[in-house]
Amino acid sequence: MGASDSKLVFKQGIFKLSEQQNISADDPYWTGFWELPESAEDIFSLFSPTDIRRTRDHALGNFETLILAVASRLCVLRNHPSFPDPELAPERDALNCIRVLTRLLPFVYEEEHLEGWEEKFFWGARRKRTRKGQIARSEVLFDGATSPDNETPTQKEPEFEEAKPLAEELIDTLVDLLFFSDFTLPKTAAGKNKVTWAIWQTGVGCNTPITATKEFENNRAEILRLLIVICSKSLYMTSNVLPIHGVRAITYLTTCPDKQTVLSVLCSLLNTTLKYNPAAWRVPYDHVVFKDSRQSLVTYCLQLLLILVLYPVPETGRGPPPRNNFRYFLGRLHRPQDFQFIVDGMNRILNQPLQATGSYFPGIQKSVTWAPEMIMLFWETLQCNKRFRSFIIDTERAHDFVVLILFYALNQRTDPSKQGIIRMCVFVLQTMSVEPNFGKSLNKTFEGQETLPASIRIANFHGSYADYLITSIHTLLTTSKGKLDAVYPALLAIINNIAPHVENLGRAPSLKLLQLFNSMSSPKFLLANETNHVLLRSLLEALNAIVEHRYDSRRGLDPLIGQAAHALIGNPHLILAILRSKNHFEALREFTLESGQEELERLKAKMEAETASLTRENSIDGTRSPAVARAPSLGNVPEEDNGAFAIGDDEDSDEDQASTPIRAQSSTHSMHSSRAASISSLADDAVPLQLRGMSEKARGKMPAGQPSFSRQNSTTSLNSLTPSTVGVNGSFTPTAEWIETWLPELPLHTILTVITELSSQVPPAESTNDTAATLAAIRKADVRGIEPSPVRVHLFEWSALSLGWYESLLWGFIFTSEMLVSKGSAAGVWTGTAIRLFKVQEMAAQTPSLLAPRGAVDAVGSNLVQSVQRIGSLSLRSASGAASPGNGSGPRQQNGSGNNGPMTVRDV
């Protein structure tokens, strides 16, 4: 039978599924599903979503029999003594069974009303005939005794035995096939067990290389893809339900009691992922012409590894909490050579975009798409393995990861579709920052900053890694256009965690910290939202920690008054910046609702006067008057001090000092805001961060213990970050009573004491331009009455809400990756199904062009044009007109009816 004939017969068989009811399970018709298809493309193109849904909805019996038939056939082949013999037990049959199940299962999961049937069919108890029973049944059928009337009292009934649920047997079969002789691993000697738990690649737990053919790797990829699909029930649950109920298939995998199986799967997935080198081929643009099949295998390895490692096993309510064995054994790694292998592999993948960006010919190197997943794996390893955390800090590899993670956060901070990645990057930095040795290591001078990509390079930078980190955090706070307000507390928590260990903080980061304070302490910011004062408090705690803990190691008692005296030589630039902002600190101490409202009225009147003036000028010029700007928010604050609500003023103007010490750096923003720079959206965005809402005195009594990164079975909520009340129509109305609940608790004592003590020892900042002399005076000055408070670590706590966000982030990566893998083929695995974990938008397809190519030649041409544009010494005047990509008609919500363009995942 030719290829076209087999496709026609296969398609006719698909039609028969829905047209003929209750086809017998013994009908030879079912064999066509594993004998006729020639490739995965045949199954995905010929078995359309419409065909699957029609069979599922109108012939459920046939749908059930089909799944049972292909699953049973796969199990029979695995147990066949000759598999994978081309004649007796062909490999093709097993692969087609895997592909059919991969195609069908998402359409099982998408229908809520099938949950009861799914539970019973896949996970219910069942019985199957024993080998003896199968033989007896064959003899009865051969003799024609098929009716109970022909039975005699001496005739034995076919024998049955209890069997595993279908889902468990299928998962066990697939795991065995991952390590099967002559199918995914080299052929073993005759008489040996065909399932050999040999790790695929050298690395963790393996020093002996194993030969792997391209065929073996393709077979592994097909099996891994089906395992991911079996676990993809997650996609069809809401994020608030998923962590609580869990997914039964993932629970079964992660609680596997066999240590050998868990270690073989864990090490094989981990080593295959980390051994991959995207720069292995050096021919320019070779990846445009040739497709690397290993990239698909590595992608599936990393995705399944993350599914298994980060999964929180739901509590059963009976006995001790179940343990995720994959996460447990990842946390038990301890050999330095294993950590070195992991760090090198992660660094190789994460560093690839930086190398590609630094090339004069963009796209000349192969691009990997799983950098976000690699960041997630790095975060998981940090959380569950304390030895790994110590290793990267002690070997100073943490510096490399700080720069890499900041690259991914800063480079995409204004892209709405990348907000989940940026938030994860922030939490990774926070996880690293809780280690005291990490904060101390940041005092090392940052050399080679000029070699970084332009997007993360700081002009004229000469400082330490702490300077670079604080400056980058300032950039995230002030240039993200309000898109990262949910992680403002996490960004400030990073500064808090490293603050007690920072030494010799540079002038630029010191000024940026005080710029943040000046903006956060302004009435416009404090009165705009019910919870903005929490951000101000967190920043004040960081400033206090830097001041209190970085003093001269010489301690003694003043002979006159018997109090401790400390020379503040650790961070003189910060002390100078504090002195220059003393009016803001003193005014904050005296802040009242009346003074804040007076300042707002003054700014409002000033804004109206400026608007009227501009309107008169524009009316003369014939231009339109400017639109009213948004309400104040750190996300809207420009980095320079030349715009509205700017974070950047170092000194007060005479006008502002005369009117009120606190000045809101804005003259064009209105106060009609309900969520300016708010952290109240944290619960909505499911961000796993929690700043402790207790008083400074109460927190000071807490013992400074080691942080815990356990998130398993956590039910802690994020209520402490959620505003308790809001005003009418979502607006907030500040009151004097509300101010009294938080203003007295602001930790201002340390900084006000420093200002008071140094006022008589240091020349006023405005009276001298000799900064060096002022810094020298600060270094020599003594401050009495300040004792360092206990070092406090700002942790985040996992909750069902935050775990839902985290799992939706992972499955968003997997969904998007599958769309890229299946690009150009019939469809992706989950395309067109009713996904509930996140929103999916289908974008209109773009027409091919030089800058949006659809072929190898076009792709090379596009990269060359971009290269010429970057060099800048040449000009292609006609390129701009011919190179503009088609815009299409904009996004539309996916309706499951097909795939007319690329997909994007929102809010993951």
mmCIF file of N, CA and C in Angstrom, residues 56-114:
data_model
loop_
_atom_site.group_PDB
_atom_site.id
_atom_site.type_symbol
_atom_site.label_atom_id
_atom_site.label_comp_id
_atom_site.label_asym_id
_atom_site.label_seq_id
_atom_site.Cartn_x
_atom_site.Cartn_y
_atom_site.Cartn_z
ATOM 1 N N ARG A 56 -15.599 11.976 20.555
ATOM 2 C CA ARG A 56 -15.728 12.067 22.015
ATOM 3 C C ARG A 56 -17.143 12.386 22.453
ATOM 4 N N ASP A 57 -17.803 13.285 21.726
ATOM 5 C CA ASP A 57 -19.114 13.768 22.140
ATOM 6 C C ASP A 57 -20.267 12.898 21.656
ATOM 7 N N HIS A 58 -20.074 12.175 20.526
ATOM 8 C CA HIS A 58 -21.189 11.424 19.947
ATOM 9 C C HIS A 58 -20.953 9.920 19.902
ATOM 10 N N ALA A 59 -19.737 9.482 20.166
ATOM 11 C CA ALA A 59 -19.454 8.045 20.185
ATOM 12 C C ALA A 59 -18.412 7.776 21.260
ATOM 13 N N LEU A 60 -18.772 8.066 22.508
ATOM 14 C CA LEU A 60 -17.825 7.938 23.601
ATOM 15 C C LEU A 60 -17.332 6.503 23.754
ATOM 16 N N GLY A 61 -18.189 5.541 23.437
ATOM 17 C CA GLY A 61 -17.766 4.144 23.526
ATOM 18 C C GLY A 61 -16.605 3.853 22.595
ATOM 19 N N ASN A 62 -16.672 4.343 21.369
ATOM 20 C CA ASN A 62 -15.558 4.153 20.433
ATOM 21 C C ASN A 62 -14.313 4.915 20.883
ATOM 22 N N PHE A 63 -14.528 6.106 21.412
ATOM 23 C CA PHE A 63 -13.406 6.914 21.902
ATOM 24 C C PHE A 63 -12.687 6.172 23.028
ATOM 25 N N GLU A 64 -13.470 5.595 23.905
ATOM 26 C CA GLU A 64 -12.926 4.832 25.027
ATOM 27 C C GLU A 64 -12.167 3.602 24.530
ATOM 28 N N THR A 65 -12.769 2.899 23.562
ATOM 29 C CA THR A 65 -12.125 1.693 23.038
ATOM 30 C C THR A 65 -10.828 2.028 22.313
ATOM 31 N N LEU A 66 -10.803 3.141 21.596
ATOM 32 C CA LEU A 66 -9.596 3.542 20.890
ATOM 33 C C LEU A 66 -8.455 3.784 21.866
ATOM 34 N N ILE A 67 -8.720 4.535 22.926
ATOM 35 C CA ILE A 67 -7.668 4.796 23.911
ATOM 36 C C ILE A 67 -7.194 3.494 24.546
ATOM 37 N N LEU A 68 -8.149 2.650 24.903
ATOM 38 C CA LEU A 68 -7.796 1.374 25.529
ATOM 39 C C LEU A 68 -7.012 0.488 24.570
ATOM 40 N N ALA A 69 -7.382 0.505 23.297
ATOM 41 C CA ALA A 69 -6.722 -0.358 22.315
ATOM 42 C C ALA A 69 -5.263 0.055 22.106
ATOM 43 N N VAL A 70 -5.010 1.352 21.902
ATOM 44 C CA VAL A 70 -3.633 1.783 21.636
ATOM 45 C C VAL A 70 -2.782 1.686 22.897
ATOM 46 N N ALA A 71 -3.378 1.979 24.075
ATOM 47 C CA ALA A 71 -2.618 1.846 25.319
ATOM 48 C C ALA A 71 -2.268 0.389 25.593
ATOM 49 N N SER A 72 -3.224 -0.499 25.364
ATOM 50 C CA SER A 72 -2.969 -1.923 25.578
ATOM 51 C C SER A 72 -1.932 -2.445 24.594
ATOM 52 N N ARG A 73 -2.019 -2.004 23.349
ATOM 53 C CA ARG A 73 -1.047 -2.441 22.349
ATOM 54 C C ARG A 73 0.366 -1.998 22.735
ATOM 55 N N LEU A 74 0.484 -0.799 23.254
ATOM 56 C CA LEU A 74 1.790 -0.300 23.673
ATOM 57 C C LEU A 74 2.344 -1.139 24.832
ATOM 58 N N CYS A 75 1.467 -1.494 25.776
ATOM 59 C CA CYS A 75 1.923 -2.317 26.902
ATOM 60 C C CYS A 75 2.304 -3.723 26.439
ATOM 61 N N VAL A 76 1.560 -4.255 25.492
ATOM 62 C CA VAL A 76 1.879 -5.581 24.965
ATOM 63 C C VAL A 76 3.230 -5.569 24.266
ATOM 64 N N LEU A 77 3.486 -4.529 23.492
ATOM 65 C CA LEU A 77 4.778 -4.433 22.794
ATOM 66 C C LEU A 77 5.922 -4.323 23.785
ATOM 67 N N ARG A 78 5.733 -3.535 24.847
ATOM 68 C CA ARG A 78 6.805 -3.413 25.843
ATOM 69 C C ARG A 78 7.133 -4.763 26.466
ATOM 70 N N ASN A 79 6.135 -5.607 26.657
ATOM 71 C CA ASN A 79 6.350 -6.909 27.280
ATOM 72 C C ASN A 79 6.684 -8.008 26.277
ATOM 73 N N HIS A 80 6.651 -7.700 25.006
ATOM 74 C CA HIS A 80 6.932 -8.712 23.987
ATOM 75 C C HIS A 80 8.427 -9.058 24.023
ATOM 76 N N PRO A 81 8.774 -10.348 24.046
ATOM 77 C CA PRO A 81 10.196 -10.711 24.140
ATOM 78 C C PRO A 81 11.026 -10.293 22.936
ATOM 79 N N SER A 82 10.377 -10.025 21.793
ATOM 80 C CA SER A 82 11.129 -9.678 20.586
ATOM 81 C C SER A 82 11.146 -8.184 20.293
ATOM 82 N N PHE A 83 10.447 -7.382 21.065
ATOM 83 C CA PHE A 83 10.396 -5.945 20.783
ATOM 84 C C PHE A 83 11.796 -5.329 20.928
ATOM 85 N N PRO A 84 12.229 -4.499 19.946
ATOM 86 C CA PRO A 84 11.489 -3.983 18.791
ATOM 87 C C PRO A 84 11.846 -4.694 17.480
ATOM 88 N N ASP A 85 11.453 -5.922 17.341
ATOM 89 C CA ASP A 85 11.678 -6.670 16.110
ATOM 90 C C ASP A 85 10.785 -6.136 14.995
ATOM 91 N N PRO A 86 11.330 -5.836 13.813
ATOM 92 C CA PRO A 86 10.527 -5.239 12.730
ATOM 93 C C PRO A 86 9.351 -6.093 12.282
ATOM 94 N N GLU A 87 9.447 -7.413 12.462
ATOM 95 C CA GLU A 87 8.390 -8.304 12.000
ATOM 96 C C GLU A 87 7.434 -8.689 13.121
ATOM 97 N N LEU A 88 7.966 -9.124 14.266
ATOM 98 C CA LEU A 88 7.134 -9.647 15.339
ATOM 99 C C LEU A 88 6.553 -8.554 16.230
ATOM 100 N N ALA A 89 7.324 -7.534 16.513
ATOM 101 C CA ALA A 89 6.872 -6.436 17.388
ATOM 102 C C ALA A 89 7.525 -5.145 16.915
ATOM 103 N N PRO A 90 7.017 -4.589 15.834
ATOM 104 C CA PRO A 90 7.705 -3.453 15.204
ATOM 105 C C PRO A 90 7.716 -2.193 16.060
ATOM 106 N N GLU A 91 8.810 -1.486 15.952
ATOM 107 C CA GLU A 91 8.964 -0.196 16.633
ATOM 108 C C GLU A 91 7.940 0.812 16.147
ATOM 109 N N ARG A 92 7.589 0.732 14.867
ATOM 110 C CA ARG A 92 6.621 1.673 14.288
ATOM 111 C C ARG A 92 5.287 1.618 15.017
ATOM 112 N N ASP A 93 4.838 0.399 15.391
ATOM 113 C CA ASP A 93 3.560 0.276 16.091
ATOM 114 C C ASP A 93 3.594 1.013 17.424
ATOM 115 N N ALA A 94 4.695 0.848 18.161
ATOM 116 C CA ALA A 94 4.803 1.517 19.463
ATOM 117 C C ALA A 94 4.786 3.035 19.305
ATOM 118 N N LEU A 95 5.529 3.551 18.336
ATOM 119 C CA LEU A 95 5.576 5.000 18.122
ATOM 120 C C LEU A 95 4.211 5.544 17.720
ATOM 121 N N ASN A 96 3.481 4.817 16.874
ATOM 122 C CA ASN A 96 2.151 5.282 16.469
ATOM 123 C C ASN A 96 1.176 5.255 17.634
ATOM 124 N N CYS A 97 1.281 4.267 18.513
ATOM 125 C CA CYS A 97 0.437 4.257 19.714
ATOM 126 C C CYS A 97 0.734 5.483 20.576
ATOM 127 N N ILE A 98 2.021 5.796 20.736
ATOM 128 C CA ILE A 98 2.415 6.980 21.519
ATOM 129 C C ILE A 98 1.867 8.249 20.883
ATOM 130 N N ARG A 99 1.930 8.341 19.563
ATOM 131 C CA ARG A 99 1.459 9.553 18.872
ATOM 132 C C ARG A 99 -0.050 9.708 18.958
ATOM 133 N N VAL A 100 -0.794 8.607 18.835
ATOM 134 C CA VAL A 100 -2.251 8.693 18.926
ATOM 135 C C VAL A 100 -2.665 9.158 20.322
ATOM 136 N N LEU A 101 -2.043 8.606 21.349
ATOM 137 C CA LEU A 101 -2.364 9.043 22.706
ATOM 138 C C LEU A 101 -1.985 10.505 22.919
ATOM 139 N N THR A 102 -0.862 10.922 22.368
ATOM 140 C CA THR A 102 -0.456 12.328 22.464
ATOM 141 C C THR A 102 -1.506 13.234 21.836
ATOM 142 N N ARG A 103 -2.101 12.775 20.757
ATOM 143 C CA ARG A 103 -3.105 13.572 20.052
ATOM 144 C C ARG A 103 -4.435 13.610 20.801
ATOM 145 N N LEU A 104 -4.811 12.508 21.446
ATOM 146 C CA LEU A 104 -6.158 12.399 22.010
ATOM 147 C C LEU A 104 -6.292 12.993 23.403
ATOM 148 N N LEU A 105 -5.286 12.803 24.264
ATOM 149 C CA LEU A 105 -5.456 13.101 25.682
ATOM 150 C C LEU A 105 -5.825 14.550 25.991
ATOM 151 N N PRO A 106 -5.261 15.567 25.296
ATOM 152 C CA PRO A 106 -5.696 16.936 25.611
ATOM 153 C C PRO A 106 -7.190 17.146 25.442
ATOM 154 N N PHE A 107 -7.828 16.425 24.526
ATOM 155 C CA PHE A 107 -9.263 16.576 24.314
ATOM 156 C C PHE A 107 -10.070 15.808 25.347
ATOM 157 N N VAL A 108 -9.407 14.923 26.073
ATOM 158 C CA VAL A 108 -10.042 14.292 27.231
ATOM 159 C C VAL A 108 -10.067 15.278 28.391
ATOM 160 N N TYR A 109 -8.963 15.981 28.579
ATOM 161 C CA TYR A 109 -8.822 16.873 29.727
ATOM 162 C C TYR A 109 -9.671 18.138 29.616
ATOM 163 N N GLU A 110 -9.949 18.583 28.396
ATOM 164 C CA GLU A 110 -10.550 19.909 28.253
ATOM 165 C C GLU A 110 -12.013 19.956 28.678
ATOM 166 N N GLU A 111 -12.696 18.831 28.706
ATOM 167 C CA GLU A 111 -14.113 18.819 29.035
ATOM 168 C C GLU A 111 -14.325 18.538 30.516
ATOM 169 N N GLU A 112 -14.902 19.505 31.214
ATOM 170 C CA GLU A 112 -15.119 19.348 32.647
ATOM 171 C C GLU A 112 -16.116 18.239 32.962
ATOM 172 N N HIS A 113 -17.122 18.074 32.105
ATOM 173 C CA HIS A 113 -18.147 17.079 32.406
ATOM 174 C C HIS A 113 -17.630 15.648 32.260
ATOM 175 N N LEU A 114 -16.424 15.477 31.705
ATOM 176 C CA LEU A 114 -15.844 14.144 31.562
ATOM 177 C C LEU A 114 -14.933 13.771 32.732
#
